[in-house]
Amino acid sequence: MTREDDVRQVVDLIIDNVNQLKDTQGLKTPARLDSATALFGGDGFLDSMALVTLVVAVEQAIEEKFGTNVSLADPGAMSQEHSPYRTIGALADYAIRRLRAG
């Protein structure tokens, strides 16, 4: 599989987990979810607690899908100029970078 295929799969995992949060926690989300959807920050729809919940769920989903444990909850990530939590696509790209760094 190519890197783009992996990113697409992780985007789908993130969207699935956002939809689960919407169903179980009454999370208000945009009508359309895609890689450009803002998650956290100025235009995002997640508060800090929902972000943590999503990150943990995505870590678990990645482990189930790829068979590898990956940590996405990095305190340094929040201070990056371009936070990996800003959009669904940014989080997917960050997850694949972490996954491949292994």
mmCIF file of C-alpha atoms in Angstrom:
data_model
loop_
_atom_site.group_PDB
_atom_site.id
_atom_site.type_symbol
_atom_site.label_atom_id
_atom_site.label_comp_id
_atom_site.label_asym_id
_atom_site.label_seq_id
_atom_site.Cartn_x
_atom_site.Cartn_y
_atom_site.Cartn_z
ATOM 1 C CA MET A 1 0.000 0.000 0.000
ATOM 2 C CA THR A 2 1.066 3.522 -0.675
ATOM 3 C CA ARG A 3 1.328 6.249 1.908
ATOM 4 C CA GLU A 4 -1.727 7.917 0.366
ATOM 5 C CA ASP A 5 -3.710 4.681 0.806
ATOM 6 C CA ASP A 6 -2.652 4.518 4.449
ATOM 7 C CA VAL A 7 -3.617 8.157 5.027
ATOM 8 C CA ARG A 8 -6.998 7.558 3.371
ATOM 9 C CA GLN A 9 -7.612 4.553 5.637
ATOM 10 C CA VAL A 10 -6.731 6.583 8.728
ATOM 11 C CA VAL A 11 -8.969 9.460 7.574
ATOM 12 C CA ASP A 12 -11.800 6.909 7.390
ATOM 13 C CA LEU A 13 -10.932 5.622 10.889
ATOM 14 C CA ILE A 14 -10.988 9.162 12.268
ATOM 15 C CA ILE A 15 -14.333 9.932 10.621
ATOM 16 C CA ASP A 16 -15.786 6.667 11.973
ATOM 17 C CA ASN A 17 -14.621 7.588 15.470
ATOM 18 C CA VAL A 18 -15.968 11.147 15.198
ATOM 19 C CA ASN A 19 -19.335 9.668 14.208
ATOM 20 C CA GLN A 20 -19.203 7.311 17.206
ATOM 21 C CA LEU A 21 -18.517 10.288 19.499
ATOM 22 C CA LYS A 22 -21.433 12.102 17.905
ATOM 23 C CA ASP A 23 -23.706 9.127 18.606
ATOM 24 C CA THR A 24 -22.507 8.329 22.131
ATOM 25 C CA GLN A 25 -21.726 11.797 23.496
ATOM 26 C CA GLY A 26 -24.035 14.032 21.506
ATOM 27 C CA LEU A 27 -21.090 15.732 19.836
ATOM 28 C CA LYS A 28 -22.108 18.474 17.398
ATOM 29 C CA THR A 29 -20.246 17.976 14.126
ATOM 30 C CA PRO A 30 -20.286 19.599 10.710
ATOM 31 C CA ALA A 31 -22.725 18.011 8.248
ATOM 32 C CA ARG A 32 -19.857 16.855 6.050
ATOM 33 C CA LEU A 33 -16.730 15.237 7.438
ATOM 34 C CA ASP A 34 -13.640 14.897 5.261
ATOM 35 C CA SER A 35 -9.882 15.382 5.473
ATOM 36 C CA ALA A 36 -10.269 19.190 5.446
ATOM 37 C CA THR A 37 -12.717 19.269 8.373
ATOM 38 C CA ALA A 38 -11.341 21.340 11.263
ATOM 39 C CA LEU A 39 -11.145 19.346 14.506
ATOM 40 C CA PHE A 40 -9.527 21.530 17.127
ATOM 41 C CA GLY A 41 -8.616 25.175 17.431
ATOM 42 C CA GLY A 42 -10.344 28.270 16.118
ATOM 43 C CA ASP A 43 -12.601 26.594 13.562
ATOM 44 C CA GLY A 44 -12.708 23.157 15.196
ATOM 45 C CA PHE A 45 -15.733 21.553 16.792
ATOM 46 C CA LEU A 46 -13.874 19.560 19.473
ATOM 47 C CA ASP A 47 -13.165 20.822 22.965
ATOM 48 C CA SER A 48 -10.084 19.504 24.768
ATOM 49 C CA MET A 49 -11.927 16.587 26.414
ATOM 50 C CA ALA A 50 -13.495 15.467 23.135
ATOM 51 C CA LEU A 51 -10.083 15.740 21.446
ATOM 52 C CA VAL A 52 -8.492 13.466 24.055
ATOM 53 C CA THR A 53 -11.349 10.976 23.691
ATOM 54 C CA LEU A 54 -10.982 10.996 19.906
ATOM 55 C CA VAL A 55 -7.195 10.609 20.014
ATOM 56 C CA VAL A 56 -7.432 7.576 22.324
ATOM 57 C CA ALA A 57 -10.129 6.006 20.137
ATOM 58 C CA VAL A 58 -8.088 6.588 16.979
ATOM 59 C CA GLU A 59 -4.970 5.091 18.611
ATOM 60 C CA GLN A 60 -6.979 1.959 19.417
ATOM 61 C CA ALA A 61 -8.471 1.804 15.913
ATOM 62 C CA ILE A 62 -5.016 2.142 14.329
ATOM 63 C CA GLU A 63 -3.680 -0.658 16.507
ATOM 64 C CA GLU A 64 -6.574 -2.893 15.440
ATOM 65 C CA LYS A 65 -6.189 -1.985 11.744
ATOM 66 C CA PHE A 66 -2.399 -1.962 11.403
ATOM 67 C CA GLY A 67 -1.368 -4.223 14.299
ATOM 68 C CA THR A 68 0.965 -1.568 15.696
ATOM 69 C CA ASN A 69 0.666 0.595 18.781
ATOM 70 C CA VAL A 70 1.084 4.295 18.013
ATOM 71 C CA SER A 71 0.900 7.239 20.406
ATOM 72 C CA LEU A 72 -0.802 10.352 19.064
ATOM 73 C CA ALA A 73 -1.075 12.125 22.427
ATOM 74 C CA ASP A 74 2.184 14.033 22.319
ATOM 75 C CA PRO A 75 2.399 17.208 24.430
ATOM 76 C CA GLY A 76 4.842 18.660 21.912
ATOM 77 C CA ALA A 77 2.292 18.285 19.128
ATOM 78 C CA MET A 78 0.070 20.960 20.648
ATOM 79 C CA SER A 79 2.894 23.484 20.511
ATOM 80 C CA GLN A 80 3.809 22.824 16.882
ATOM 81 C CA GLU A 81 3.186 25.722 14.515
ATOM 82 C CA HIS A 82 0.811 23.506 12.537
ATOM 83 C CA SER A 83 -0.898 21.309 15.114
ATOM 84 C CA PRO A 84 -1.618 17.763 13.937
ATOM 85 C CA TYR A 85 -4.995 18.098 15.637
ATOM 86 C CA ARG A 86 -6.218 21.001 13.487
ATOM 87 C CA THR A 87 -7.964 18.896 10.791
ATOM 88 C CA ILE A 88 -8.912 15.293 10.117
ATOM 89 C CA GLY A 89 -6.293 15.149 7.349
ATOM 90 C CA ALA A 90 -3.560 16.616 9.549
ATOM 91 C CA LEU A 91 -4.289 14.048 12.262
ATOM 92 C CA ALA A 92 -4.251 11.217 9.704
ATOM 93 C CA ASP A 93 -0.941 12.421 8.264
ATOM 94 C CA TYR A 94 0.534 12.726 11.768
ATOM 95 C CA ALA A 95 -0.674 9.216 12.630
ATOM 96 C CA ILE A 96 0.962 7.733 9.532
ATOM 97 C CA ARG A 97 4.233 9.565 10.241
ATOM 98 C CA ARG A 98 4.208 8.180 13.804
ATOM 99 C CA LEU A 99 3.230 4.722 12.559
ATOM 100 C CA ARG A 100 6.047 4.618 10.015
ATOM 101 C CA ALA A 101 8.575 5.979 12.515
ATOM 102 C CA GLY A 102 7.649 2.980 14.508
#
